[in-house]
Short mmCIF file of N, CA and C in Angstrom, two decimals:
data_model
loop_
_atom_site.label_atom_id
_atom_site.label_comp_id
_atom_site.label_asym_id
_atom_site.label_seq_id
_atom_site.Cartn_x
_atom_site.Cartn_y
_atom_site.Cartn_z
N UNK A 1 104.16 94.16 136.14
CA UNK A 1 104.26 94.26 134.70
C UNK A 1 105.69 94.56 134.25
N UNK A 2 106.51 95.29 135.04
CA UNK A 2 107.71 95.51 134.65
C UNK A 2 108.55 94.52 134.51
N UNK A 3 108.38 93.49 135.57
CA UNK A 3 109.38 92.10 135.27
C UNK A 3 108.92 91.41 133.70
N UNK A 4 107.67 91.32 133.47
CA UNK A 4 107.52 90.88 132.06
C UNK A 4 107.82 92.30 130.93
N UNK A 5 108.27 92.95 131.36
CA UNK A 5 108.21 93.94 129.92
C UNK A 5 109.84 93.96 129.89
N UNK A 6 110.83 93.83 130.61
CA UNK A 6 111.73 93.77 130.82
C UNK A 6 112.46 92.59 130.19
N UNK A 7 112.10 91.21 130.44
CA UNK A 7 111.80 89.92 129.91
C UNK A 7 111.95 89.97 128.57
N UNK A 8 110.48 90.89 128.24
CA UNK A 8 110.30 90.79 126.75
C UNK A 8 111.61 91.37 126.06
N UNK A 9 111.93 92.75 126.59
CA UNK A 9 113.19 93.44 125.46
C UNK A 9 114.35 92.66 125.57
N UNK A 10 114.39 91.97 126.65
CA UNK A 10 115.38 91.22 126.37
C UNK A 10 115.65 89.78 125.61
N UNK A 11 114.45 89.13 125.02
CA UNK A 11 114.37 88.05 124.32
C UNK A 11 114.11 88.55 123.05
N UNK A 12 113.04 89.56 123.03
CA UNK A 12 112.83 90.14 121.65
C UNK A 12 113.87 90.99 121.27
N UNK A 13 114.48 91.05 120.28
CA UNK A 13 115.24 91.62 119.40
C UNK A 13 114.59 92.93 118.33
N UNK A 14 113.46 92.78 117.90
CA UNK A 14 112.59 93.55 116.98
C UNK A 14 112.00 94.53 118.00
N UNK A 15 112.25 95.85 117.55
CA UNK A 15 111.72 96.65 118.50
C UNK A 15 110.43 96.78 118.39
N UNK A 16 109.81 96.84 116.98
CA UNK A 16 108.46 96.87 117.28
C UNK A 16 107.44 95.80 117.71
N UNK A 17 108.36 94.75 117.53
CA UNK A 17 107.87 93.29 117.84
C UNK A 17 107.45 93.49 119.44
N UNK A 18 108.33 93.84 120.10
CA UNK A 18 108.51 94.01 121.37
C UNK A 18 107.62 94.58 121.72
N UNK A 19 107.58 95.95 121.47
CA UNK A 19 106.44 97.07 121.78
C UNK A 19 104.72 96.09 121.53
N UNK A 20 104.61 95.41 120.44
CA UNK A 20 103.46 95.32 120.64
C UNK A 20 103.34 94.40 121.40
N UNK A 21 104.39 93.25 121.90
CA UNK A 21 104.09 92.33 123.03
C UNK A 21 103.63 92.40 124.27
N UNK A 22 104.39 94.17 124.17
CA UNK A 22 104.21 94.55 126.03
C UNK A 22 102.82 95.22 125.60
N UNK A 23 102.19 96.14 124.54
CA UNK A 23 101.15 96.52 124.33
C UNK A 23 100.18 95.53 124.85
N UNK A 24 99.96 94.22 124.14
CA UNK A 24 99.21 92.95 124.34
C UNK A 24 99.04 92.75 125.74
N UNK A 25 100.36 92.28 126.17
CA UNK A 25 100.05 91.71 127.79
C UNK A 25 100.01 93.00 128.78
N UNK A 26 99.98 94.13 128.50
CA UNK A 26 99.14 95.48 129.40
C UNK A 26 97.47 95.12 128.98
N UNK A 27 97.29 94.86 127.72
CA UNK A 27 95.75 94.95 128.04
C UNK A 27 95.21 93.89 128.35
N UNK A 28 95.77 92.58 128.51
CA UNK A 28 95.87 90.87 129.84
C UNK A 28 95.70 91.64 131.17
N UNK A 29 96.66 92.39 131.18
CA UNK A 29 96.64 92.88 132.84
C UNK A 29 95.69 93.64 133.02
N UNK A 30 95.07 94.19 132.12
CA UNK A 30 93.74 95.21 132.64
C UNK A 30 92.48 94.41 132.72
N UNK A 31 92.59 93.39 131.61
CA UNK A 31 91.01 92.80 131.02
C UNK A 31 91.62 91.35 131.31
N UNK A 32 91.64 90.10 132.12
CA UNK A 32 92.64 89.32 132.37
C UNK A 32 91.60 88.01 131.54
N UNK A 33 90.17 88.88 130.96
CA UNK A 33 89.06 88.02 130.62
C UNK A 33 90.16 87.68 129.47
N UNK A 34 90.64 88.57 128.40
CA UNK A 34 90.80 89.03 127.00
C UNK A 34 91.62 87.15 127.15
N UNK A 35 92.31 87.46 127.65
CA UNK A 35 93.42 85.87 127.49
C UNK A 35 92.67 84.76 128.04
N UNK A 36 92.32 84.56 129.04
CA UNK A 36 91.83 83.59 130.41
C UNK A 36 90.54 82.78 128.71
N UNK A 37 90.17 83.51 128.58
CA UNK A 37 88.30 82.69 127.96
C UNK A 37 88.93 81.82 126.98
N UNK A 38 89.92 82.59 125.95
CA UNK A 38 90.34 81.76 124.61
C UNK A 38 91.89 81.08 124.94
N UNK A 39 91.77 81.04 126.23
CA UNK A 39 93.51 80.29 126.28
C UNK A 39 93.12 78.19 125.99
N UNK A 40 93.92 78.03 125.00
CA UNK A 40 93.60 76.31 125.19
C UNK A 40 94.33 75.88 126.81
N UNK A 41 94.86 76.30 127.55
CA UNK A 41 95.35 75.95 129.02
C UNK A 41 95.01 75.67 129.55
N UNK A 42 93.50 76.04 129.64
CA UNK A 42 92.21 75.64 130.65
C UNK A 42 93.27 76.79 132.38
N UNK A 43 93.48 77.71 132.08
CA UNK A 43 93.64 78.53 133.21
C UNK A 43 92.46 79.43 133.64
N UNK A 44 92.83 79.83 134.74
CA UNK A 44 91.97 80.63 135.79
C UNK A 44 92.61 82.00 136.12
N UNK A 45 92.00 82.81 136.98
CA UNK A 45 92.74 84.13 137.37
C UNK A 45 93.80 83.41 138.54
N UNK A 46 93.58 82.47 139.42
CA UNK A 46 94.66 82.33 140.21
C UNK A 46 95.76 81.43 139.63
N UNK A 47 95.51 81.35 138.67
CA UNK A 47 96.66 81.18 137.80
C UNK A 47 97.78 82.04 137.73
N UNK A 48 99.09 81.86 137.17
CA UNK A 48 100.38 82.94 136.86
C UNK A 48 99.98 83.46 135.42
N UNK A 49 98.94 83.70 134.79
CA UNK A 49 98.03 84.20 133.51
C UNK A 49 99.23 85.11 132.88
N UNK A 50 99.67 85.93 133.56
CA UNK A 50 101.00 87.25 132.58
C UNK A 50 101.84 86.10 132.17
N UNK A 51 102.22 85.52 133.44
CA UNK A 51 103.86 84.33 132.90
C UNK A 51 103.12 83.75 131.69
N UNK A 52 101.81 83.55 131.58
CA UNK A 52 101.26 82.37 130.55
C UNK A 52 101.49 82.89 129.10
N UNK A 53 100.80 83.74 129.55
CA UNK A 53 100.48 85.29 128.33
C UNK A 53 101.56 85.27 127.83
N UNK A 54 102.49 85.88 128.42
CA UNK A 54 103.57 86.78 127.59
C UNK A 54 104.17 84.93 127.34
N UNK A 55 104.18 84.16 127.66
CA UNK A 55 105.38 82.32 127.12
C UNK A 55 104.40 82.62 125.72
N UNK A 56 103.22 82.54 125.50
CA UNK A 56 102.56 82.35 124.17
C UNK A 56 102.34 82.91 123.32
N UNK A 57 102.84 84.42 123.75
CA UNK A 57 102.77 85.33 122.80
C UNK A 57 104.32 85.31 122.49
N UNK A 58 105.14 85.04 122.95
CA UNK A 58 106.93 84.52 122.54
C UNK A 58 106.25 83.55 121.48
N UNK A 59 105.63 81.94 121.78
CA UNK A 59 105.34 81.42 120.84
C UNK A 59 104.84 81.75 119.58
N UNK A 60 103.45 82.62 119.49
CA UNK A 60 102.64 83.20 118.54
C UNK A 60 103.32 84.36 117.79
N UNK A 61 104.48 84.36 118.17
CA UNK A 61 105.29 85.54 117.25
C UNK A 61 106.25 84.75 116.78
N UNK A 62 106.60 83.51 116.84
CA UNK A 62 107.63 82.96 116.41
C UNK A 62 108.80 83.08 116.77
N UNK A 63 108.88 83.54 118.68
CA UNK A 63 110.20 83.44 119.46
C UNK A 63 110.40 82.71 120.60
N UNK A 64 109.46 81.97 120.34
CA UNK A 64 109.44 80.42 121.35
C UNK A 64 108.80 79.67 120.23
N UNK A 65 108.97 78.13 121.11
CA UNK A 65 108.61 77.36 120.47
C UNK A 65 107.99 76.25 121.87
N UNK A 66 106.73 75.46 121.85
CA UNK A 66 106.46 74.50 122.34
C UNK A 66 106.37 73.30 122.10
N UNK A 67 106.74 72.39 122.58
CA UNK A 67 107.10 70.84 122.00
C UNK A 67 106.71 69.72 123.60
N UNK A 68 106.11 68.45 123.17
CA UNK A 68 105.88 67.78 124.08
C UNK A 68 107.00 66.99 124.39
N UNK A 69 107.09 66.82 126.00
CA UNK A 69 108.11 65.64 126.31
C UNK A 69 108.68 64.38 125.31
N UNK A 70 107.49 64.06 125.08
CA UNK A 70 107.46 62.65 124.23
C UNK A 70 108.01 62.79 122.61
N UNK A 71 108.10 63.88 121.90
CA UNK A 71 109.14 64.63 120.57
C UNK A 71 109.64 64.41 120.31
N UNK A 72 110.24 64.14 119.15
CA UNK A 72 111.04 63.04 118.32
C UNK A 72 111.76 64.65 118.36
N UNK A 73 113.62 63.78 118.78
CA UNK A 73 114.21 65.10 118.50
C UNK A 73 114.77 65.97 116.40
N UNK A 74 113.93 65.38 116.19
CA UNK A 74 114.41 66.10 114.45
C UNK A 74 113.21 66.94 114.57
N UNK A 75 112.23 67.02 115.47
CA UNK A 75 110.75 68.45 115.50
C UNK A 75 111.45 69.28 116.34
N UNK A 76 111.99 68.69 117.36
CA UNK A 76 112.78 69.88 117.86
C UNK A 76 114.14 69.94 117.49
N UNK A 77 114.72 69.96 116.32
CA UNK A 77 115.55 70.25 115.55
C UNK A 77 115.60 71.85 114.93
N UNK A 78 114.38 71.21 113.99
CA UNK A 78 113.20 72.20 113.24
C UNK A 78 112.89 72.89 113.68
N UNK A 79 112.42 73.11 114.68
CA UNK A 79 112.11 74.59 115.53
C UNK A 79 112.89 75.20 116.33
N UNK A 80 114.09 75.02 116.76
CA UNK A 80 115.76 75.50 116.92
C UNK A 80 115.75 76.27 115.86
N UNK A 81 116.16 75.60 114.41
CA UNK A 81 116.66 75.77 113.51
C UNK A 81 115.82 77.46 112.79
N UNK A 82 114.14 77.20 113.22
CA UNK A 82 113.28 78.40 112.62
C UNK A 82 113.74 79.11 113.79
N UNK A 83 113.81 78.69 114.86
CA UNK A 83 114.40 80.34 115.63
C UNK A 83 115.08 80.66 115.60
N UNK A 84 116.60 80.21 115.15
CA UNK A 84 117.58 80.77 114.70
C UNK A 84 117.28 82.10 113.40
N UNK A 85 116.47 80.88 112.68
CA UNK A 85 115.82 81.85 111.27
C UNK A 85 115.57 83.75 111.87
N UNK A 86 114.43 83.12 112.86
CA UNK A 86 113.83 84.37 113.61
C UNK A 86 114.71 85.08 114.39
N UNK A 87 116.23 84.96 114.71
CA UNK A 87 116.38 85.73 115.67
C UNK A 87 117.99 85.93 114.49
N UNK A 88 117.94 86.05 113.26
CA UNK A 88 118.32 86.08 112.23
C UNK A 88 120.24 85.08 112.61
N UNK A 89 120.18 83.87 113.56
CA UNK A 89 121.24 83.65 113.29
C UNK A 89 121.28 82.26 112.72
N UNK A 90 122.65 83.03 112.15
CA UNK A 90 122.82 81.79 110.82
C UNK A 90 123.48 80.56 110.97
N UNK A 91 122.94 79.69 111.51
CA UNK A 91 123.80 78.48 111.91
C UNK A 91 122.32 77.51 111.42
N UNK A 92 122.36 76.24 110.62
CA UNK A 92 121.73 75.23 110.68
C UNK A 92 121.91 73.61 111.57
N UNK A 93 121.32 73.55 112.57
CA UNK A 93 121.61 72.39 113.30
C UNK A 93 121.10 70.82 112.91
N UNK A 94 121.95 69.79 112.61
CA UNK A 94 121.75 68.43 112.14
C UNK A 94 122.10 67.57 113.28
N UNK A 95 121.69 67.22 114.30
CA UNK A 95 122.74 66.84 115.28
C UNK A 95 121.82 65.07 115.13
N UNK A 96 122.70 64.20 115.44
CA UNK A 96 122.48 63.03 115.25
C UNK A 96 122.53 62.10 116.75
N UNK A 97 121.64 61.90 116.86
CA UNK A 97 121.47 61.66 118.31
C UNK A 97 120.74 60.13 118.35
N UNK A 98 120.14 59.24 118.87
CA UNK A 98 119.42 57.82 119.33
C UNK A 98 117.86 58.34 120.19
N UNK A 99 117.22 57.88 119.63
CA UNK A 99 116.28 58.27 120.55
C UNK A 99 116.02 58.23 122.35
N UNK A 100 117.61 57.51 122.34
CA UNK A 100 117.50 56.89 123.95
C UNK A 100 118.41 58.46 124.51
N UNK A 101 118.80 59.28 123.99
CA UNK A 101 119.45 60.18 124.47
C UNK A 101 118.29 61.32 125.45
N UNK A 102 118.69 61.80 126.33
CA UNK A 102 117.68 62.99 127.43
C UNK A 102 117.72 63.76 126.53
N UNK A 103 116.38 64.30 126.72
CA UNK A 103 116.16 65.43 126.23
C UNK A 103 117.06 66.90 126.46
N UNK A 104 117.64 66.89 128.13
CA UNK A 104 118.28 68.22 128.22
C UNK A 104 119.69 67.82 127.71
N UNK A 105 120.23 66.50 127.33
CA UNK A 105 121.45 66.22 126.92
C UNK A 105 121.58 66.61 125.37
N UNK A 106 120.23 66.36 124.73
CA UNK A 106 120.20 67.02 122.94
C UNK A 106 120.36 68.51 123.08
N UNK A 107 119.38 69.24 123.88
CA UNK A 107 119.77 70.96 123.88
C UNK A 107 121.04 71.21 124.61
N UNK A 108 121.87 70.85 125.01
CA UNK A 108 123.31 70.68 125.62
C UNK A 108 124.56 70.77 124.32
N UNK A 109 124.04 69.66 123.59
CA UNK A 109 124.44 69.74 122.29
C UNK A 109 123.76 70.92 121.60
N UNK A 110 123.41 71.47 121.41
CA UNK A 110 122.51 72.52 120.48
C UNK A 110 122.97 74.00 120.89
N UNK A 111 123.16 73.74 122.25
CA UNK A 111 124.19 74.99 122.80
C UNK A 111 125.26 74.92 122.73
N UNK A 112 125.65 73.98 122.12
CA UNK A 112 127.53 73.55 122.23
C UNK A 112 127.71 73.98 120.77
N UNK A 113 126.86 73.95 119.57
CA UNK A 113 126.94 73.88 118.50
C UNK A 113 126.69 76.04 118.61
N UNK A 114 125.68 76.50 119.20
CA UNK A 114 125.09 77.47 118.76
C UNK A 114 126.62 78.50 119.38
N UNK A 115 127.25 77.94 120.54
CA UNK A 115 128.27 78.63 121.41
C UNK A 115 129.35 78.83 120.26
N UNK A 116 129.97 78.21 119.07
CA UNK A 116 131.44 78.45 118.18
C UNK A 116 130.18 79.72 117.55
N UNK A 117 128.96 80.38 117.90
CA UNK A 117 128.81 81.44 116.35
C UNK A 117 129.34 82.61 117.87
N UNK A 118 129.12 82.59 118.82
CA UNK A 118 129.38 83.72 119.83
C UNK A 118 128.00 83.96 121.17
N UNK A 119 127.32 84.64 120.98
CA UNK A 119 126.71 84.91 122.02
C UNK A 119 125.51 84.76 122.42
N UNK A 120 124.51 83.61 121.13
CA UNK A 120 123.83 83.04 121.62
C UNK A 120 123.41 81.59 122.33
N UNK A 121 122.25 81.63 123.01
CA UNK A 121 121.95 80.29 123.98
C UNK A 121 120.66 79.73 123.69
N UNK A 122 120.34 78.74 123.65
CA UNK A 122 118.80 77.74 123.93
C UNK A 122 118.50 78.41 125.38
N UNK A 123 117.18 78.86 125.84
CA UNK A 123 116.59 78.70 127.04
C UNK A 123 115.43 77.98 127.01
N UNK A 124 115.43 77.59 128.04
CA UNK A 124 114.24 77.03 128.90
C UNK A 124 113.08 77.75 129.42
N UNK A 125 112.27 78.11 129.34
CA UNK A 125 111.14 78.60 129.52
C UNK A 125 110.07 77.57 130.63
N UNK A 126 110.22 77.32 131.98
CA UNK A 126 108.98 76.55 132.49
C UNK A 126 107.94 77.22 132.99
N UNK A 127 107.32 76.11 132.28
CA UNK A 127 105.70 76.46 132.17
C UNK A 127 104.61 75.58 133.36
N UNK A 128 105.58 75.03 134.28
CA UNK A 128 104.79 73.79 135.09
C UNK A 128 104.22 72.83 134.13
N UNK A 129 104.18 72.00 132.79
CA UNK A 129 103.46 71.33 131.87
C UNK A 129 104.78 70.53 131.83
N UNK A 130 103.89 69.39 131.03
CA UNK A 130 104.89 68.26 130.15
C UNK A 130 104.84 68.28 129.39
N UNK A 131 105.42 69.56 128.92
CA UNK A 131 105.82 70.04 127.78
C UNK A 131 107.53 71.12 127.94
N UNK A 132 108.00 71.36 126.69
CA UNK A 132 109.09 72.35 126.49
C UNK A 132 108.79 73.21 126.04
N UNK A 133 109.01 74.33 126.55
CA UNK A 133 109.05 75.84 125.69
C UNK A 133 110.51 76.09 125.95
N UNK A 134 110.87 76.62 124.78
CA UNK A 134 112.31 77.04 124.48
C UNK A 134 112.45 78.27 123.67
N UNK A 135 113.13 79.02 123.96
CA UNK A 135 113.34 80.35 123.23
C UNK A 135 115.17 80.65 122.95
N UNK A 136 114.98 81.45 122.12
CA UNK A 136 116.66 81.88 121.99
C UNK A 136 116.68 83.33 122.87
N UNK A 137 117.85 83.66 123.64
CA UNK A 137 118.33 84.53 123.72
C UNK A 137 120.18 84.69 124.22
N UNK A 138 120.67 86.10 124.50
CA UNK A 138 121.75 86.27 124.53
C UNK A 138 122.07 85.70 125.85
N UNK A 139 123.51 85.02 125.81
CA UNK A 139 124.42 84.60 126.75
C UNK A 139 124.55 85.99 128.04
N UNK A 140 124.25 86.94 127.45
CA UNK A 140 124.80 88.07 128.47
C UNK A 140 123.82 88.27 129.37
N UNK A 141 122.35 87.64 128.91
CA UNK A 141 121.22 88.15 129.62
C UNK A 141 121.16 86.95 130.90
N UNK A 142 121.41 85.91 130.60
CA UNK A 142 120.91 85.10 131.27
C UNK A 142 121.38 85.44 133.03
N UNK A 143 122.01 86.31 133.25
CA UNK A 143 121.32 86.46 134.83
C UNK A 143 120.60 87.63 134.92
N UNK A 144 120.19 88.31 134.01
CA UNK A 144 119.22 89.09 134.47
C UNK A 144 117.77 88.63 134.25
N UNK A 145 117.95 87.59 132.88
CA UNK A 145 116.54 86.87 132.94
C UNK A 145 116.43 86.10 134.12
N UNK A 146 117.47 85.29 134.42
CA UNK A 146 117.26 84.54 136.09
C UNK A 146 117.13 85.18 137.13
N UNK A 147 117.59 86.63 137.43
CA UNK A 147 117.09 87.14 138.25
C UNK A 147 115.45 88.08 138.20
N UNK A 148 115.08 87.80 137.31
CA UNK A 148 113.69 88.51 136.94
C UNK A 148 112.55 87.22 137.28
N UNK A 149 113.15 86.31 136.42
CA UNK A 149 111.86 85.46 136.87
C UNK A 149 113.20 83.48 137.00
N UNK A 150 113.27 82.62 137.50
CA UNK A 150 114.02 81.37 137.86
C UNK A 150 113.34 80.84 136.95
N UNK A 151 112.02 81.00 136.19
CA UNK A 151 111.56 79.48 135.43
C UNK A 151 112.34 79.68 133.97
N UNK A 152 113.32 80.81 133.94
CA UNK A 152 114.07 81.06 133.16
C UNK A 152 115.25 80.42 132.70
N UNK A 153 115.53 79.49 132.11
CA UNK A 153 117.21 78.51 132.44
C UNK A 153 117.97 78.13 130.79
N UNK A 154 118.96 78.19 131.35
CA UNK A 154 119.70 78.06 129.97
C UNK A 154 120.63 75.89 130.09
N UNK A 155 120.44 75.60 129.15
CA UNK A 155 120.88 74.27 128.84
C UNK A 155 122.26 74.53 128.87
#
């Protein structure tokens, strides 16, 4: 539990935000029913259920975001742009791209743009899916988030 509570203070910014995240996924870890029955994931207990937990409760608070492979990049524009909102920094991103461009080559750009405000980054969040979860956090963390958990990565 400590590698995810650790995780959390360091992506979450809001202290009480935080507190109730790690509140939440302590009572996952006691009752693993509470998440497992109503998750749309279709997971099991031998599942990584905490890693799941705590990626969707980042989402369900509005400090991740999930998006499918196949995403027109102006949705994942839009949800950059609201987490910036959420993690109160002020930069709006327009980036003009072809649809033939990679996906990790648009968040490349998005970190190139977010890098002139100072010390924040786009991460990567994997989830094993074909899908993206992406969250904001600080440039300073990223080896302690990589050393806590690798599905952790910055663009």
């Amino acid at each position: 539990m400590e590698k995810y509570f650790r995780i959390v203070n360091l992506l979450i910014p809001n202290q009480l935000e935080s507190d109730q995240m790690k509140l939440r996924l302590s009572k996952i870890n006691e009752q693993p029913e509470i998440y497992i029955k109503d998750n749309s994931r279709m997971i099991t207990k031998s599942d990584d259920y905490l890693w799941l937990a705590m990626v969707d409760l980042l989402i369900d608070n509005g400090y991740a975001f999930e998006i499918d492979w196949k995403e027109n990049y102006k949705t994942a524009e839009d949800c950059i742009n609201n987490l910036f909102k959420k993690y109160k920094i002020f930069l709006e991103l327009h980036i003009d791209v072809d649809e033939e461009t990679d996906p990790e080559e648009f968040f490349r750009i998005a970190n190139r743009e977010l890098e002139k405000l100072g010390n924040y980054r786009i991460y990567l969040i994997d989830i094993n899916s074909d899908s993206y979860v992406f969250t904001v956090g600080k440039l300073d963390s990223v080896q302690e988030l990589q050393f806590l958990d690798k599905r952790i990565s910055i663009f």
